[in-house]
CSV table of C-alpha atoms in Angstrom, one decimal:
chain,number,residue,atom,x,y,z
A,7,MET,CA,-25.4,-69.9,-8.6
A,8,MET,CA,-28.0,-69.5,-11.5
A,9,LYS,CA,-28.7,-66.0,-10.2
A,10,ASN,CA,-25.0,-65.2,-10.3
A,11,ILE,CA,-24.8,-66.5,-13.8
A,12,LEU,CA,-27.6,-64.2,-14.8
A,13,TYR,CA,-25.9,-61.3,-13.1
A,14,LEU,CA,-22.7,-62.1,-15.1
A,15,GLY,CA,-24.7,-62.0,-18.3
A,16,TYR,CA,-26.1,-58.6,-17.3
A,17,TYR,CA,-22.5,-57.3,-16.5
A,18,ILE,CA,-21.2,-58.4,-19.9
A,19,LYS,CA,-24.2,-56.9,-21.8
A,20,ASN,CA,-23.7,-53.5,-20.1
A,21,LEU,CA,-19.9,-53.5,-20.0
A,22,ASP,CA,-18.1,-50.3,-20.9
A,23,LYS,CA,-15.7,-52.0,-23.3
A,24,GLU,CA,-13.3,-49.1,-23.7
A,25,LYS,CA,-12.9,-48.8,-19.9
A,26,PHE,CA,-12.6,-52.6,-19.6
A,27,ARG,CA,-9.7,-52.6,-22.1
A,28,LEU,CA,-8.0,-49.7,-20.3
A,29,PHE,CA,-8.2,-51.5,-16.9
A,30,PHE,CA,-7.4,-54.9,-18.3
A,31,ASP,CA,-4.2,-53.7,-20.0
A,32,HIS,CA,-3.2,-51.7,-17.0
A,33,VAL,CA,-3.4,-54.7,-14.6
A,34,LYS,CA,-1.6,-57.0,-17.1
A,35,LYS,CA,1.2,-54.5,-17.4
A,36,THR,CA,1.6,-53.5,-13.7
A,37,LYS,CA,1.0,-57.0,-12.2
A,38,ASN,CA,2.7,-59.1,-14.9
A,39,ILE,CA,-0.2,-61.4,-15.3
A,40,SER,CA,-1.3,-63.3,-18.5
A,41,SER,CA,-4.5,-62.4,-20.3
A,42,VAL,CA,-5.9,-65.9,-19.7
A,43,ALA,CA,-5.2,-65.9,-16.0
A,44,LEU,CA,-6.6,-62.5,-15.5
A,45,MET,CA,-9.8,-63.2,-17.4
A,46,ALA,CA,-10.3,-66.4,-15.5
A,47,ASP,CA,-10.0,-64.6,-12.2
A,48,ILE,CA,-12.3,-61.9,-13.3
A,49,LEU,CA,-15.1,-64.3,-14.4
A,50,SER,CA,-14.7,-66.6,-11.3
A,51,SER,CA,-14.7,-63.6,-9.0
A,52,SER,CA,-17.8,-62.2,-10.6
A,53,LEU,CA,-19.7,-65.4,-10.1
A,54,LYS,CA,-18.4,-66.0,-6.6
A,55,TYR,CA,-18.6,-62.5,-5.1
A,56,LYS,CA,-21.5,-61.0,-7.1
A,57,ILE,CA,-19.3,-58.2,-8.5
A,58,SER,CA,-19.4,-56.6,-11.9
A,59,ILE,CA,-16.5,-57.0,-14.3
A,60,LEU,CA,-15.3,-53.4,-13.8
A,61,GLU,CA,-15.7,-53.8,-10.0
A,62,TYR,CA,-13.1,-56.5,-10.1
A,63,PHE,CA,-10.6,-53.7,-11.1
A,64,GLN,CA,-12.1,-50.9,-9.0
A,65,PHE,CA,-12.1,-53.0,-5.8
A,66,ARG,CA,-8.5,-54.1,-6.7
A,67,PHE,CA,-9.4,-57.7,-6.5
A,68,TYR,CA,-6.2,-58.5,-8.3
A,69,ASP,CA,-4.3,-57.5,-5.1
A,70,LEU,CA,-6.7,-59.0,-2.5
A,71,THR,CA,-6.9,-62.3,-0.6
A,72,LYS,CA,-10.0,-64.4,-0.7
A,73,ALA,CA,-10.9,-63.2,2.7
A,74,ASP,CA,-10.6,-59.6,1.7
A,75,ARG,CA,-12.6,-60.1,-1.4
A,76,LYS,CA,-15.5,-61.4,0.6
A,77,THR,CA,-15.8,-58.0,2.4
A,78,TYR,CA,-16.8,-56.1,-0.7
A,79,ALA,CA,-20.4,-55.4,-1.6
A,80,GLY,CA,-20.7,-55.5,-5.4
A,81,THR,CA,-23.5,-54.8,-7.8
A,82,GLY,CA,-25.3,-58.1,-7.4
A,83,TYR,CA,-25.3,-58.0,-3.6
A,84,MET,CA,-26.3,-54.3,-3.6
A,85,TYR,CA,-29.2,-55.0,-5.9
A,86,GLU,CA,-30.5,-57.7,-3.5
A,87,TYR,CA,-29.9,-55.5,-0.4
A,88,GLN,CA,-31.5,-52.4,-1.8
A,89,LEU,CA,-34.5,-54.4,-3.1
A,90,ALA,CA,-35.1,-55.6,0.5
A,91,MET,CA,-34.6,-52.2,2.1
A,92,ASN,CA,-36.2,-50.1,-0.6
A,93,PRO,CA,-39.1,-52.1,-2.2
A,94,LYS,CA,-39.9,-51.1,-5.8
A,95,VAL,CA,-43.4,-50.1,-4.9
A,96,HIS,CA,-41.9,-47.2,-2.8
A,97,ARG,CA,-39.1,-46.0,-5.0
A,98,GLU,CA,-40.9,-43.5,-7.2
A,99,ILE,CA,-40.6,-40.8,-4.6
A,100,LEU,CA,-36.8,-41.1,-5.0
A,101,ASP,CA,-36.6,-42.1,-8.7
A,102,ASN,CA,-38.5,-39.0,-9.8
A,103,LYS,CA,-36.9,-35.7,-8.8
A,104,ILE,CA,-40.1,-33.8,-9.2
A,105,SER,CA,-41.9,-36.1,-6.8
A,106,PHE,CA,-38.8,-35.9,-4.5
A,107,TYR,CA,-38.8,-32.1,-4.3
A,108,LYS,CA,-42.5,-32.0,-3.5
A,109,LYS,CA,-42.3,-34.7,-0.7
A,110,TYR,CA,-39.1,-33.3,0.8
A,111,ALA,CA,-39.9,-29.6,0.2
A,112,ARG,CA,-39.1,-28.6,3.8
A,113,PHE,CA,-35.4,-29.7,3.3
A,114,VAL,CA,-35.0,-27.9,-0.1
A,115,ARG,CA,-34.0,-24.2,-0.3
A,116,HIS,CA,-33.7,-23.6,-4.1
A,117,MET,CA,-36.5,-23.2,-6.7
A,118,ALA,CA,-37.4,-26.3,-8.7
A,119,PHE,CA,-40.3,-26.7,-11.1
A,120,GLY,CA,-41.6,-29.5,-13.2
A,121,ILE,CA,-42.5,-28.7,-16.8
A,122,GLU,CA,-46.2,-29.1,-16.0
A,123,GLU,CA,-46.0,-26.4,-13.3
A,124,LEU,CA,-44.2,-24.1,-15.7
A,125,MET,CA,-46.9,-24.7,-18.4
A,126,SER,CA,-49.7,-23.9,-16.0
A,127,ASN,CA,-48.1,-20.8,-14.4
A,128,LYS,CA,-46.1,-18.6,-16.8
A,129,GLU,CA,-44.8,-16.5,-13.9
A,130,LEU,CA,-42.7,-19.3,-12.6
A,131,SER,CA,-40.5,-19.2,-15.7
A,132,ALA,CA,-39.9,-15.5,-15.2
A,133,LYS,CA,-39.1,-16.1,-11.5
A,134,LEU,CA,-36.7,-18.9,-12.3
A,135,LEU,CA,-34.9,-16.9,-15.0
A,136,THR,CA,-34.3,-13.9,-12.7
A,137,ASN,CA,-32.9,-15.9,-9.8
A,138,PRO,CA,-29.8,-14.5,-8.1
A,139,SER,CA,-27.3,-17.1,-9.4
A,140,GLY,CA,-27.9,-16.1,-13.0
A,141,LYS,CA,-28.0,-19.7,-14.0
A,142,ILE,CA,-30.6,-22.5,-14.2
A,143,VAL,CA,-30.2,-26.3,-14.3
A,144,LEU,CA,-32.3,-28.4,-16.7
A,145,LYS,CA,-32.8,-32.1,-15.9
A,146,ASP,CA,-34.5,-35.3,-16.9
A,147,SER,CA,-36.5,-35.9,-13.7
A,148,VAL,CA,-35.6,-39.6,-13.8
A,149,GLY,CA,-32.0,-39.3,-15.0
A,150,LYS,CA,-29.2,-41.1,-13.2
A,151,CYS,CA,-25.5,-40.5,-12.4
A,152,GLY,CA,-25.5,-36.9,-13.6
A,153,MET,CA,-26.8,-37.7,-17.0
A,154,GLN,CA,-29.4,-35.5,-18.7
A,155,VAL,CA,-28.2,-32.6,-16.6
A,156,LYS,CA,-27.3,-29.3,-18.3
A,157,VAL,CA,-26.4,-25.9,-16.8
A,158,PHE,CA,-27.4,-22.7,-18.6
A,159,LYS,CA,-26.9,-19.0,-18.0
A,160,THR,CA,-30.3,-17.3,-17.7
A,161,GLN,CA,-29.3,-14.8,-20.4
A,162,TYR,CA,-29.3,-17.7,-22.9
A,163,PHE,CA,-33.1,-17.7,-22.7
A,164,GLU,CA,-33.6,-14.1,-23.6
A,165,GLY,CA,-36.0,-14.2,-26.5
A,166,LYS,CA,-36.6,-17.9,-26.0
A,167,ASP,CA,-39.5,-19.8,-24.4
A,168,LEU,CA,-38.1,-21.9,-21.6
A,169,VAL,CA,-40.9,-24.5,-21.8
A,170,SER,CA,-40.6,-24.9,-25.5
A,171,PHE,CA,-36.9,-25.4,-25.2
A,172,MET,CA,-37.4,-28.0,-22.5
A,173,GLU,CA,-39.8,-29.9,-24.6
A,174,THR,CA,-37.5,-29.9,-27.6
A,175,GLU,CA,-34.5,-31.0,-25.6
A,176,LYS,CA,-36.4,-33.6,-23.5
A,177,PHE,CA,-36.0,-31.9,-20.1
A,178,ASP,CA,-38.9,-31.9,-17.7
A,179,LEU,CA,-37.4,-30.3,-14.6
A,180,ALA,CA,-35.9,-26.8,-14.2
A,181,GLU,CA,-34.1,-25.7,-11.1
A,182,GLU,CA,-32.4,-22.6,-9.8
A,183,PHE,CA,-28.7,-23.1,-9.9
A,184,VAL,CA,-27.5,-23.7,-6.3
A,185,THR,CA,-24.5,-21.5,-5.3
A,186,GLN,CA,-22.3,-23.5,-3.0
A,187,HIS,CA,-20.6,-22.4,0.1
A,188,PRO,CA,-17.5,-20.2,-0.6
A,189,ASP,CA,-15.1,-22.8,1.1
A,190,ILE,CA,-16.4,-25.5,-1.2
A,191,MET,CA,-16.3,-23.2,-4.2
A,192,ALA,CA,-12.6,-22.5,-3.5
A,193,LEU,CA,-12.0,-26.3,-3.4
A,194,SER,CA,-13.6,-27.0,-6.7
A,195,PRO,CA,-15.6,-24.3,-8.6
A,196,SER,CA,-16.5,-26.2,-11.8
A,197,ALA,CA,-19.7,-27.9,-10.4
A,198,LEU,CA,-21.9,-28.1,-7.4
A,199,ASN,CA,-20.0,-30.5,-5.1
A,200,THR,CA,-22.4,-32.5,-3.0
A,201,VAL,CA,-22.0,-34.3,0.3
A,202,ARG,CA,-23.2,-37.9,0.0
A,203,VAL,CA,-24.5,-39.3,3.3
A,204,PHE,CA,-25.6,-42.9,3.6
A,205,THR,CA,-28.4,-43.5,6.1
A,206,GLN,CA,-30.0,-46.7,7.3
A,207,LEU,CA,-33.1,-47.1,9.5
A,208,ASN,CA,-32.6,-50.0,11.9
A,209,GLU,CA,-35.2,-52.4,13.2
A,210,LYS,CA,-36.2,-49.8,15.9
A,211,ASP,CA,-36.6,-47.0,13.2
A,212,GLU,CA,-33.5,-45.3,14.5
A,213,VAL,CA,-31.2,-43.5,12.0
A,214,GLU,CA,-27.8,-45.0,11.6
A,215,PHE,CA,-25.1,-43.5,9.5
A,216,LEU,CA,-23.2,-45.8,7.1
A,217,GLY,CA,-20.8,-43.1,6.1
A,218,ALA,CA,-20.3,-39.8,4.4
A,219,ARG,CA,-18.3,-38.7,1.4
A,220,LEU,CA,-17.6,-35.4,-0.4
A,221,ARG,CA,-18.1,-35.8,-4.2
A,222,ILE,CA,-15.6,-33.4,-5.8
A,223,SER,CA,-15.7,-32.2,-9.5
A,224,VAL,CA,-12.6,-32.1,-11.6
A,225,ASN,CA,-13.2,-29.7,-14.5
A,226,SER,CA,-16.7,-31.1,-14.9
A,227,GLU,CA,-20.2,-29.7,-14.7
A,228,VAL,CA,-21.3,-32.6,-12.5
A,229,ASP,CA,-19.6,-34.3,-9.4
A,230,ASN,CA,-20.4,-38.0,-10.1
A,231,MET,CA,-17.5,-40.5,-9.9
A,232,ALA,CA,-18.8,-42.1,-13.1
A,233,ALA,CA,-18.1,-38.8,-14.9
A,234,GLY,CA,-14.4,-39.0,-14.0
A,235,ASN,CA,-14.6,-37.1,-10.7
A,236,ILE,CA,-13.3,-37.9,-7.2
A,237,ALA,CA,-14.8,-38.8,-3.8
A,238,ALA,CA,-13.2,-38.3,-0.4
A,239,PRO,CA,-14.1,-39.8,3.0
A,240,ILE,CA,-15.6,-37.6,5.7
A,241,ASP,CA,-15.4,-38.3,9.4
A,242,ILE,CA,-19.0,-38.6,10.3
A,243,ASN,CA,-18.4,-37.1,13.8
A,244,THR,CA,-16.5,-34.0,12.7
A,245,GLY,CA,-17.2,-33.3,9.1
A,246,ILE,CA,-13.5,-33.3,8.3
A,247,ILE,CA,-12.2,-35.1,5.3
A,248,ASP,CA,-9.8,-37.8,6.6
A,249,GLY,CA,-8.4,-39.3,3.4
A,250,PRO,CA,-7.5,-38.4,-0.2
A,251,GLY,CA,-9.9,-38.0,-3.1
A,252,VAL,CA,-10.1,-41.2,-5.1
A,253,TYR,CA,-11.1,-42.0,-8.7
A,254,SER,CA,-13.0,-45.0,-9.9
A,255,ASP,CA,-10.4,-45.1,-12.7
A,256,ILE,CA,-7.7,-47.4,-11.5
A,257,THR,CA,-5.0,-45.8,-13.8
A,258,LYS,CA,-5.2,-42.5,-11.8
A,259,GLU,CA,-3.5,-41.7,-8.6
A,260,ASP,CA,-5.3,-40.6,-5.4
A,261,ALA,CA,-5.6,-36.8,-4.9
A,262,PRO,CA,-4.7,-35.5,-1.4
A,263,VAL,CA,-5.0,-32.0,-3.0
A,264,HIS,CA,-7.4,-30.9,-5.7
A,265,PRO,CA,-5.7,-31.6,-9.1
A,266,VAL,CA,-6.8,-28.2,-10.5
A,267,THR,CA,-7.2,-25.7,-7.7
A,268,GLY,CA,-4.4,-27.1,-5.5
A,269,VAL,CA,-6.6,-26.8,-2.4
A,270,SER,CA,-6.0,-29.5,0.2
A,271,ILE,CA,-8.6,-32.2,0.3
A,272,VAL,CA,-7.3,-34.0,3.3
A,273,GLY,CA,-8.2,-32.0,6.4
A,274,PHE,CA,-11.0,-30.0,4.6
A,275,GLN,CA,-13.8,-29.1,7.0
A,276,VAL,CA,-17.3,-29.4,5.4
A,277,PRO,CA,-19.3,-26.4,6.5
A,278,PHE,CA,-22.4,-26.7,8.6
A,279,TRP,CA,-21.7,-30.3,9.6
A,280,LYS,CA,-23.9,-30.4,12.7
A,281,GLU,CA,-26.8,-29.0,10.6
A,282,ILE,CA,-26.2,-31.6,7.9
A,283,ILE,CA,-26.4,-34.4,10.5
A,284,HIS,CA,-29.5,-33.0,12.0
A,285,MET,CA,-31.1,-32.6,8.6
A,286,MET,CA,-30.2,-36.2,7.6
A,287,LYS,CA,-31.8,-37.6,10.7
A,288,ASP,CA,-35.0,-35.7,9.9
A,289,SER,CA,-34.9,-36.6,6.2
A,290,ALA,CA,-34.4,-40.3,6.9
A,291,LEU,CA,-37.4,-40.4,9.2
A,292,HIS,CA,-39.6,-38.2,7.0
A,293,VAL,CA,-40.6,-41.2,4.8
A,294,LYS,CA,-39.7,-44.6,6.3
A,295,ASP,CA,-40.8,-46.8,3.3
A,296,ASN,CA,-37.2,-46.5,1.9
A,297,ARG,CA,-34.9,-47.6,4.7
A,298,SER,CA,-31.4,-47.3,3.1
A,299,ILE,CA,-30.8,-44.1,1.2
A,300,GLY,CA,-27.8,-42.3,-0.3
A,301,TRP,CA,-28.5,-38.5,0.1
A,302,ASP,CA,-26.9,-35.8,-2.0
A,303,ILE,CA,-26.7,-32.5,0.0
A,304,ALA,CA,-25.6,-29.1,-1.2
A,305,VAL,CA,-24.0,-26.8,1.2
A,306,THR,CA,-24.6,-23.0,0.7
A,307,LYS,CA,-23.6,-20.0,2.7
A,308,ASP,CA,-27.0,-20.2,4.4
A,309,GLY,CA,-26.8,-23.9,5.3
A,310,PRO,CA,-27.4,-27.4,3.8
A,311,GLU,CA,-30.2,-28.5,1.5
A,312,LEU,CA,-31.3,-31.7,-0.2
A,313,ILE,CA,-30.6,-32.2,-3.9
A,314,GLU,CA,-31.7,-35.9,-4.2
A,315,GLY,CA,-32.1,-39.2,-2.4
A,316,ASN,CA,-31.0,-42.5,-4.0
A,317,HIS,CA,-32.5,-45.9,-3.3
A,318,ASP,CA,-29.8,-47.5,-5.4
A,319,TRP,CA,-26.9,-45.6,-3.9
A,320,CYS,CA,-23.4,-46.3,-5.3
A,321,LYS,CA,-21.3,-49.0,-3.8
A,322,LEU,CA,-18.2,-47.4,-5.3
A,323,VAL,CA,-18.6,-44.0,-3.6
A,324,TRP,CA,-19.3,-45.8,-0.4
A,325,GLN,CA,-16.3,-48.2,-0.4
A,326,LEU,CA,-13.5,-46.9,-2.6
A,327,PRO,CA,-12.7,-43.7,-0.6
A,328,VAL,CA,-12.2,-45.8,2.6
A,329,LYS,CA,-10.2,-48.5,0.7
A,330,LYS,CA,-12.0,-51.4,2.2
A,331,GLY,CA,-15.1,-53.6,1.9
A,332,LEU,CA,-18.0,-52.7,4.1
A,333,LYS,CA,-20.4,-55.5,3.2
A,334,ASN,CA,-20.5,-56.8,6.8
A,335,ILE,CA,-22.3,-53.6,7.9
A,336,LEU,CA,-25.1,-54.4,5.4
A,337,GLU,CA,-25.2,-58.0,6.3
A,338,ASN,CA,-26.0,-57.2,9.9
A,339,HIS,CA,-28.8,-54.8,8.9
A,340,LEU,CA,-30.2,-57.3,6.5
A,341,ALA,CA,-30.2,-60.1,9.1
A,342,ASN,CA,-32.1,-57.8,11.6
A,343,HIS,CA,-34.4,-56.6,8.9
A,344,SER,CA,-35.4,-60.1,7.9
A,345,GLN,CA,-36.3,-61.0,11.5
A,346,HIS,CA,-38.7,-58.1,11.7
A,347,VAL,CA,-40.5,-58.3,8.3
């Protein structure tokens, strides 16, 4: 219980207060529940089920029985699970995008250079700024959730030094902008929409799929749910989206069609699905030190490629689109893992 109390303190310290007030008032109004009763349930649920304060709302705990609440994997549980599966000593390869691109180079199609590479070889900047897309993406190599990511047209750098700009703006990674597959572009053109595939190595070092989602931008330069975008469930066998896009914002309705383009989300076929599955199996086995990874895959007209791998993959993207808790899947893997450590 002491650990759960510490978790609660962490949740309170890092709480998005504006979002909390929005969710709190929404549930009070729609469920006709008093502030005292709602707050008591939030705090007791956080302590009992290891969920954050916002996850109480995002998992719709206010509508769930005790039995259903137990099925959800929240922040506290995921921290412990991912620590067991992906030890801190092995995480740098996923935390640092520069290290990631070097180690997983065989699965990456687009150009990506760290600032030190650009400093040592001036020709790389010129090569990057003449790429066919006409855009580059600048990143903080250890940024999270789409933060510290900015897209620029290459013409912006006419008369400017790319490296000097990166130093001034605190970017240390420059990438060629990835032009996504025409079908995905028609669905949502505002950002690169990535496929998130969750893989798990079992005790026999076999790759198991925990699920797949399409992260879909809504008038945003990034596709992260945390930035107000949606995620939709993908049938792992077919690559077809079999449910509406969902927000992490509980005040918004599900989206069976894209809210801007009007293209149907339900029934959408993700291109190159067989190739994605094949690449995921190879990627998961490429470095076995991290056993449970959330992969972000871009799909281009030429096929899929890796964008990043996450050791602390998002429990919301995993569970919200399928509208159910999936903790039992992880509990089985954790039990088997513990027996073989």
